Amino acid sequence: MVQRMPQKAGRKDEPTVLVVDDDEMVREALAGLFRSVGLQVLSFPTAADLWRAERPDAACCLVLDVRLPGVSGLDFQGELAKANINIPVIFITGHGDIPMTVRAMKAGAVDFLAKPFRDQDMLDAVTAALERDRKRRESEMAASDVKARFETLTPREREVMVHVTAGLMNKQVAGQLGVSEITVKIHRGQAMRKMGAKSLADLVRMAELLGVRQSS
């Protein structure tokens, strides 16, 4: 499979459901259902078609048929994981069995619905999937913001941040870095200001998010 799945730089506030099913009638029925509740929909007959398409820059989920021409739904789920594309998946199938369901759920699927399914069951699954993706996007954006702030610190400010978030007192940090305690206080204050930390606890959480916090 071609190793690309570009992300579209479009509107960021329109939750979108991606549908992959080789049955045109199923695609149209699902598209109508999702649009009836105000959701954006993009439909594809094969996994390869979705892989080549641009993804909306918004919360998304994928309604994916298990049995598809070419790459199966379960295999495509694995391809997405390998490419670090974290779209919540809802599987639909007319031929589901327990081992297939277990494999899908272990790989992180939100739900596994057998055809024919109730519209409300599908809408409930999509609502849960979109909420999961919204939270993931918010978390990633927050982490990106913290990383950008960390990169504005000077090397010395970063050193001080790492030490103080490990639980060391200013005097101990000064001893380890070979500087005066007042210098440590200045760098600590600068680091907190640049990071937007209102307290040491805030700074500790940021260090943990960045993966730079050391054990004391």
PDB file of N, CA and C in Angstrom, residues 111-179:
ATOM      1  N   ASP A 111     -15.996  -0.102  18.297  1.00  0.00           N
ATOM      2  CA  ASP A 111     -17.147  -1.006  18.327  1.00  0.00           C
ATOM      3  C   ASP A 111     -17.086  -1.932  17.120  1.00  0.00           C
ATOM      4  N   PHE A 112     -17.896  -2.983  17.171  1.00  0.00           N
ATOM      5  CA  PHE A 112     -17.956  -3.973  16.099  1.00  0.00           C
ATOM      6  C   PHE A 112     -19.431  -4.298  15.906  1.00  0.00           C
ATOM      7  N   LEU A 113     -20.029  -3.754  14.841  1.00  0.00           N
ATOM      8  CA  LEU A 113     -21.467  -3.889  14.620  1.00  0.00           C
ATOM      9  C   LEU A 113     -21.769  -4.841  13.471  1.00  0.00           C
ATOM     10  N   ALA A 114     -22.657  -5.778  13.733  1.00  0.00           N
ATOM     11  CA  ALA A 114     -23.054  -6.735  12.705  1.00  0.00           C
ATOM     12  C   ALA A 114     -24.242  -6.183  11.919  1.00  0.00           C
ATOM     13  N   LYS A 115     -24.181  -6.335  10.592  1.00  0.00           N
ATOM     14  CA  LYS A 115     -25.309  -5.926   9.748  1.00  0.00           C
ATOM     15  C   LYS A 115     -26.427  -6.957   9.866  1.00  0.00           C
ATOM     16  N   PRO A 116     -27.677  -6.524   9.887  1.00  0.00           N
ATOM     17  CA  PRO A 116     -28.121  -5.123   9.922  1.00  0.00           C
ATOM     18  C   PRO A 116     -28.048  -4.584  11.357  1.00  0.00           C
ATOM     19  N   PHE A 117     -27.598  -3.366  11.516  1.00  0.00           N
ATOM     20  CA  PHE A 117     -27.493  -2.759  12.842  1.00  0.00           C
ATOM     21  C   PHE A 117     -28.528  -1.634  12.957  1.00  0.00           C
ATOM     22  N   ARG A 118     -28.855  -1.292  14.181  1.00  0.00           N
ATOM     23  CA  ARG A 118     -29.803  -0.198  14.410  1.00  0.00           C
ATOM     24  C   ARG A 118     -29.096   1.131  14.181  1.00  0.00           C
ATOM     25  N   ASP A 119     -29.813   2.080  13.587  1.00  0.00           N
ATOM     26  CA  ASP A 119     -29.224   3.400  13.357  1.00  0.00           C
ATOM     27  C   ASP A 119     -28.701   4.005  14.644  1.00  0.00           C
ATOM     28  N   GLN A 120     -29.458   3.849  15.729  1.00  0.00           N
ATOM     29  CA  GLN A 120     -29.045   4.453  16.989  1.00  0.00           C
ATOM     30  C   GLN A 120     -27.767   3.828  17.518  1.00  0.00           C
ATOM     31  N   ASP A 121     -27.593   2.521  17.323  1.00  0.00           N
ATOM     32  CA  ASP A 121     -26.348   1.880  17.760  1.00  0.00           C
ATOM     33  C   ASP A 121     -25.160   2.455  17.001  1.00  0.00           C
ATOM     34  N   MET A 122     -25.340   2.689  15.699  1.00  0.00           N
ATOM     35  CA  MET A 122     -24.263   3.273  14.903  1.00  0.00           C
ATOM     36  C   MET A 122     -23.980   4.712  15.346  1.00  0.00           C
ATOM     37  N   LEU A 123     -25.021   5.490  15.551  1.00  0.00           N
ATOM     38  CA  LEU A 123     -24.825   6.878  15.981  1.00  0.00           C
ATOM     39  C   LEU A 123     -24.154   6.948  17.353  1.00  0.00           C
ATOM     40  N   ASP A 124     -24.519   6.045  18.243  1.00  0.00           N
ATOM     41  CA  ASP A 124     -23.888   6.012  19.574  1.00  0.00           C
ATOM     42  C   ASP A 124     -22.403   5.694  19.449  1.00  0.00           C
ATOM     43  N   ALA A 125     -22.077   4.735  18.585  1.00  0.00           N
ATOM     44  CA  ALA A 125     -20.676   4.349  18.399  1.00  0.00           C
ATOM     45  C   ALA A 125     -19.882   5.492  17.781  1.00  0.00           C
ATOM     46  N   VAL A 126     -20.463   6.161  16.802  1.00  0.00           N
ATOM     47  CA  VAL A 126     -19.783   7.287  16.140  1.00  0.00           C
ATOM     48  C   VAL A 126     -19.590   8.445  17.110  1.00  0.00           C
ATOM     49  N   THR A 127     -20.596   8.713  17.933  1.00  0.00           N
ATOM     50  CA  THR A 127     -20.474   9.784  18.927  1.00  0.00           C
ATOM     51  C   THR A 127     -19.312   9.507  19.879  1.00  0.00           C
ATOM     52  N   ALA A 128     -19.213   8.270  20.344  1.00  0.00           N
ATOM     53  CA  ALA A 128     -18.127   7.895  21.249  1.00  0.00           C
ATOM     54  C   ALA A 128     -16.774   7.998  20.551  1.00  0.00           C
ATOM     55  N   ALA A 129     -16.716   7.579  19.289  1.00  0.00           N
ATOM     56  CA  ALA A 129     -15.461   7.602  18.538  1.00  0.00           C
ATOM     57  C   ALA A 129     -14.999   9.032  18.284  1.00  0.00           C
ATOM     58  N   LEU A 130     -15.911   9.899  17.907  1.00  0.00           N
ATOM     59  CA  LEU A 130     -15.551  11.298  17.649  1.00  0.00           C
ATOM     60  C   LEU A 130     -15.089  11.989  18.920  1.00  0.00           C
ATOM     61  N   GLU A 131     -15.717  11.667  20.038  1.00  0.00           N
ATOM     62  CA  GLU A 131     -15.305  12.254  21.314  1.00  0.00           C
ATOM     63  C   GLU A 131     -13.899  11.769  21.687  1.00  0.00           C
ATOM     64  N   ARG A 132     -13.616  10.503  21.427  1.00  0.00           N
ATOM     65  CA  ARG A 132     -12.274   9.982  21.693  1.00  0.00           C
ATOM     66  C   ARG A 132     -11.239  10.728  20.855  1.00  0.00           C
ATOM     67  N   ASP A 133     -11.557  10.939  19.585  1.00  0.00           N
ATOM     68  CA  ASP A 133     -10.604  11.606  18.706  1.00  0.00           C
ATOM     69  C   ASP A 133     -10.449  13.083  19.062  1.00  0.00           C
ATOM     70  N   ARG A 134     -11.536  13.711  19.490  1.00  0.00           N
ATOM     71  CA  ARG A 134     -11.461  15.115  19.902  1.00  0.00           C
ATOM     72  C   ARG A 134     -10.511  15.268  21.092  1.00  0.00           C
ATOM     73  N   LYS A 135     -10.634  14.376  22.066  1.00  0.00           N
ATOM     74  CA  LYS A 135      -9.763  14.440  23.236  1.00  0.00           C
ATOM     75  C   LYS A 135      -8.309  14.174  22.853  1.00  0.00           C
ATOM     76  N   ARG A 136      -8.093  13.231  21.932  1.00  0.00           N
ATOM     77  CA  ARG A 136      -6.726  12.951  21.482  1.00  0.00           C
ATOM     78  C   ARG A 136      -6.119  14.179  20.820  1.00  0.00           C
ATOM     79  N   ARG A 137      -6.883  14.847  19.967  1.00  0.00           N
ATOM     80  CA  ARG A 137      -6.388  16.028  19.280  1.00  0.00           C
ATOM     81  C   ARG A 137      -6.065  17.144  20.270  1.00  0.00           C
ATOM     82  N   GLU A 138      -6.929  17.329  21.256  1.00  0.00           N
ATOM     83  CA  GLU A 138      -6.679  18.357  22.264  1.00  0.00           C
ATOM     84  C   GLU A 138      -5.409  18.067  23.043  1.00  0.00           C
ATOM     85  N   SER A 139      -5.210  16.794  23.386  1.00  0.00           N
ATOM     86  CA  SER A 139      -4.021  16.391  24.126  1.00  0.00           C
ATOM     87  C   SER A 139      -2.761  16.618  23.300  1.00  0.00           C
ATOM     88  N   GLU A 140      -2.813  16.265  22.019  1.00  0.00           N
ATOM     89  CA  GLU A 140      -1.649  16.436  21.155  1.00  0.00           C
ATOM     90  C   GLU A 140      -1.338  17.909  20.946  1.00  0.00           C
ATOM     91  N   MET A 141      -2.376  18.735  20.823  1.00  0.00           N
ATOM     92  CA  MET A 141      -2.160  20.168  20.644  1.00  0.00           C
ATOM     93  C   MET A 141      -1.541  20.780  21.892  1.00  0.00           C
ATOM     94  N   ALA A 142      -1.999  20.334  23.057  1.00  0.00           N
ATOM     95  CA  ALA A 142      -1.449  20.832  24.316  1.00  0.00           C
ATOM     96  C   ALA A 142       0.016  20.440  24.450  1.00  0.00           C
ATOM     97  N   ALA A 143       0.324  19.194  24.096  1.00  0.00           N
ATOM     98  CA  ALA A 143       1.711  18.721  24.173  1.00  0.00           C
ATOM     99  C   ALA A 143       2.596  19.496  23.206  1.00  0.00           C
ATOM    100  N   SER A 144       2.084  19.797  22.025  1.00  0.00           N
ATOM    101  CA  SER A 144       2.842  20.547  21.032  1.00  0.00           C
ATOM    102  C   SER A 144       3.129  21.960  21.535  1.00  0.00           C
ATOM    103  N   ASP A 145       2.144  22.557  22.214  1.00  0.00           N
ATOM    104  CA  ASP A 145       2.319  23.906  22.749  1.00  0.00           C
ATOM    105  C   ASP A 145       3.382  23.925  23.843  1.00  0.00           C
ATOM    106  N   VAL A 146       3.351  22.922  24.725  1.00  0.00           N
ATOM    107  CA  VAL A 146       4.341  22.847  25.803  1.00  0.00           C
ATOM    108  C   VAL A 146       5.743  22.645  25.223  1.00  0.00           C
ATOM    109  N   LYS A 147       5.855  21.799  24.205  1.00  0.00           N
ATOM    110  CA  LYS A 147       7.152  21.566  23.568  1.00  0.00           C
ATOM    111  C   LYS A 147       7.688  22.838  22.937  1.00  0.00           C
ATOM    112  N   ALA A 148       6.814  23.606  22.294  1.00  0.00           N
ATOM    113  CA  ALA A 148       7.243  24.855  21.664  1.00  0.00           C
ATOM    114  C   ALA A 148       7.753  25.843  22.713  1.00  0.00           C
ATOM    115  N   ARG A 149       7.092  25.882  23.862  1.00  0.00           N
ATOM    116  CA  ARG A 149       7.541  26.781  24.930  1.00  0.00           C
ATOM    117  C   ARG A 149       8.882  26.325  25.492  1.00  0.00           C
ATOM    118  N   PHE A 150       9.041  25.020  25.656  1.00  0.00           N
ATOM    119  CA  PHE A 150      10.289  24.480  26.190  1.00  0.00           C
ATOM    120  C   PHE A 150      11.477  24.838  25.286  1.00  0.00           C
ATOM    121  N   GLU A 151      11.225  24.869  23.994  1.00  0.00           N
ATOM    122  CA  GLU A 151      12.292  25.166  23.047  1.00  0.00           C
ATOM    123  C   GLU A 151      12.732  26.629  23.098  1.00  0.00           C
ATOM    124  N   THR A 152      11.935  27.487  23.760  1.00  0.00           N
ATOM    125  CA  THR A 152      12.341  28.891  23.908  1.00  0.00           C
ATOM    126  C   THR A 152      13.277  29.095  25.097  1.00  0.00           C
ATOM    127  N   LEU A 153      13.414  28.077  25.939  1.00  0.00           N
ATOM    128  CA  LEU A 153      14.295  28.194  27.100  1.00  0.00           C
ATOM    129  C   LEU A 153      15.761  28.132  26.669  1.00  0.00           C
ATOM    130  N   THR A 154      16.589  28.818  27.428  1.00  0.00           N
ATOM    131  CA  THR A 154      18.031  28.709  27.196  1.00  0.00           C
ATOM    132  C   THR A 154      18.502  27.362  27.745  1.00  0.00           C
ATOM    133  N   PRO A 155      19.680  26.896  27.326  1.00  0.00           N
ATOM    134  CA  PRO A 155      20.188  25.628  27.859  1.00  0.00           C
ATOM    135  C   PRO A 155      20.247  25.610  29.387  1.00  0.00           C
ATOM    136  N   ARG A 156      20.643  26.729  30.002  1.00  0.00           N
ATOM    137  CA  ARG A 156      20.732  26.775  31.460  1.00  0.00           C
ATOM    138  C   ARG A 156      19.343  26.727  32.094  1.00  0.00           C
ATOM    139  N   GLU A 157      18.383  27.419  31.492  1.00  0.00           N
ATOM    140  CA  GLU A 157      17.010  27.384  32.017  1.00  0.00           C
ATOM    141  C   GLU A 157      16.445  25.971  31.944  1.00  0.00           C
ATOM    142  N   ARG A 158      16.785  25.262  30.890  1.00  0.00           N
ATOM    143  CA  ARG A 158      16.324  23.871  30.771  1.00  0.00           C
ATOM    144  C   ARG A 158      16.947  23.010  31.857  1.00  0.00           C
ATOM    145  N   GLU A 159      18.233  23.215  32.104  1.00  0.00           N
ATOM    146  CA  GLU A 159      18.906  22.445  33.157  1.00  0.00           C
ATOM    147  C   GLU A 159      18.242  22.686  34.510  1.00  0.00           C
ATOM    148  N   VAL A 160      17.986  23.942  34.804  1.00  0.00           N
ATOM    149  CA  VAL A 160      17.371  24.293  36.081  1.00  0.00           C
ATOM    150  C   VAL A 160      15.973  23.686  36.171  1.00  0.00           C
ATOM    151  N   MET A 161      15.209  23.764  35.082  1.00  0.00           N
ATOM    152  CA  MET A 161      13.857  23.191  35.079  1.00  0.00           C
ATOM    153  C   MET A 161      13.906  21.699  35.358  1.00  0.00           C
ATOM    154  N   VAL A 162      14.817  20.993  34.716  1.00  0.00           N
ATOM    155  CA  VAL A 162      14.936  19.552  34.918  1.00  0.00           C
ATOM    156  C   VAL A 162      15.249  19.235  36.380  1.00  0.00           C
ATOM    157  N   HIS A 163      16.159  19.996  36.984  1.00  0.00           N
ATOM    158  CA  HIS A 163      16.554  19.717  38.369  1.00  0.00           C
ATOM    159  C   HIS A 163      15.460  20.066  39.368  1.00  0.00           C
ATOM    160  N   VAL A 164      14.823  21.240  39.201  1.00  0.00           N
ATOM    161  CA  VAL A 164      13.814  21.629  40.187  1.00  0.00           C
ATOM    162  C   VAL A 164      12.565  20.752  40.077  1.00  0.00           C
ATOM    163  N   THR A 165      12.252  20.282  38.876  1.00  0.00           N
ATOM    164  CA  THR A 165      11.084  19.404  38.734  1.00  0.00           C
ATOM    165  C   THR A 165      11.387  17.994  39.210  1.00  0.00           C
ATOM    166  N   ALA A 166      12.674  17.719  39.468  1.00  0.00           N
ATOM    167  CA  ALA A 166      13.045  16.430  40.060  1.00  0.00           C
ATOM    168  C   ALA A 166      12.951  16.489  41.576  1.00  0.00           C
ATOM    169  N   GLY A 167      12.638  17.678  42.109  1.00  0.00           N
ATOM    170  CA  GLY A 167      12.449  17.822  43.545  1.00  0.00           C
ATOM    171  C   GLY A 167      13.614  18.432  44.289  1.00  0.00           C
ATOM    172  N   LEU A 168      14.634  18.905  43.576  1.00  0.00           N
ATOM    173  CA  LEU A 168      15.791  19.505  44.244  1.00  0.00           C
ATOM    174  C   LEU A 168      15.499  20.936  44.675  1.00  0.00           C
ATOM    175  N   MET A 169      16.054  21.331  45.811  1.00  0.00           N
ATOM    176  CA  MET A 169      15.940  22.703  46.277  1.00  0.00           C
ATOM    177  C   MET A 169      16.897  23.581  45.474  1.00  0.00           C
ATOM    178  N   ASN A 170      16.629  24.890  45.484  1.00  0.00           N
ATOM    179  CA  ASN A 170      17.484  25.813  44.729  1.00  0.00           C
ATOM    180  C   ASN A 170      18.958  25.668  45.117  1.00  0.00           C
ATOM    181  N   LYS A 171      19.217  25.501  46.413  1.00  0.00           N
ATOM    182  CA  LYS A 171      20.603  25.369  46.894  1.00  0.00           C
ATOM    183  C   LYS A 171      21.260  24.114  46.331  1.00  0.00           C
ATOM    184  N   GLN A 172      20.503  23.015  46.273  1.00  0.00           N
ATOM    185  CA  GLN A 172      21.031  21.766  45.723  1.00  0.00           C
ATOM    186  C   GLN A 172      21.303  21.887  44.226  1.00  0.00           C
ATOM    187  N   VAL A 173      20.398  22.557  43.510  1.00  0.00           N
ATOM    188  CA  VAL A 173      20.592  22.766  42.075  1.00  0.00           C
ATOM    189  C   VAL A 173      21.850  23.607  41.850  1.00  0.00           C
ATOM    190  N   ALA A 174      22.017  24.635  42.652  1.00  0.00           N
ATOM    191  CA  ALA A 174      23.186  25.497  42.532  1.00  0.00           C
ATOM    192  C   ALA A 174      24.471  24.693  42.709  1.00  0.00           C
ATOM    193  N   GLY A 175      24.468  23.787  43.701  1.00  0.00           N
ATOM    194  CA  GLY A 175      25.646  22.963  43.944  1.00  0.00           C
ATOM    195  C   GLY A 175      25.949  22.052  42.768  1.00  0.00           C
ATOM    196  N   GLN A 176      24.914  21.489  42.170  1.00  0.00           N
ATOM    197  CA  GLN A 176      25.127  20.575  41.048  1.00  0.00           C
ATOM    198  C   GLN A 176      25.597  21.302  39.792  1.00  0.00           C
ATOM    199  N   LEU A 177      25.110  22.523  39.603  1.00  0.00           N
ATOM    200  CA  LEU A 177      25.456  23.259  38.385  1.00  0.00           C
ATOM    201  C   LEU A 177      26.669  24.166  38.555  1.00  0.00           C
ATOM    202  N   GLY A 178      27.102  24.324  39.797  1.00  0.00           N
ATOM    203  CA  GLY A 178      28.273  25.160  40.043  1.00  0.00           C
ATOM    204  C   GLY A 178      27.993  26.635  39.876  1.00  0.00           C
ATOM    205  N   VAL A 179      26.797  27.051  40.259  1.00  0.00           N
ATOM    206  CA  VAL A 179      26.416  28.465  40.169  1.00  0.00           C
ATOM    207  C   VAL A 179      25.861  28.893  41.509  1.00  0.00           C
TER     208      VAL A 179
END
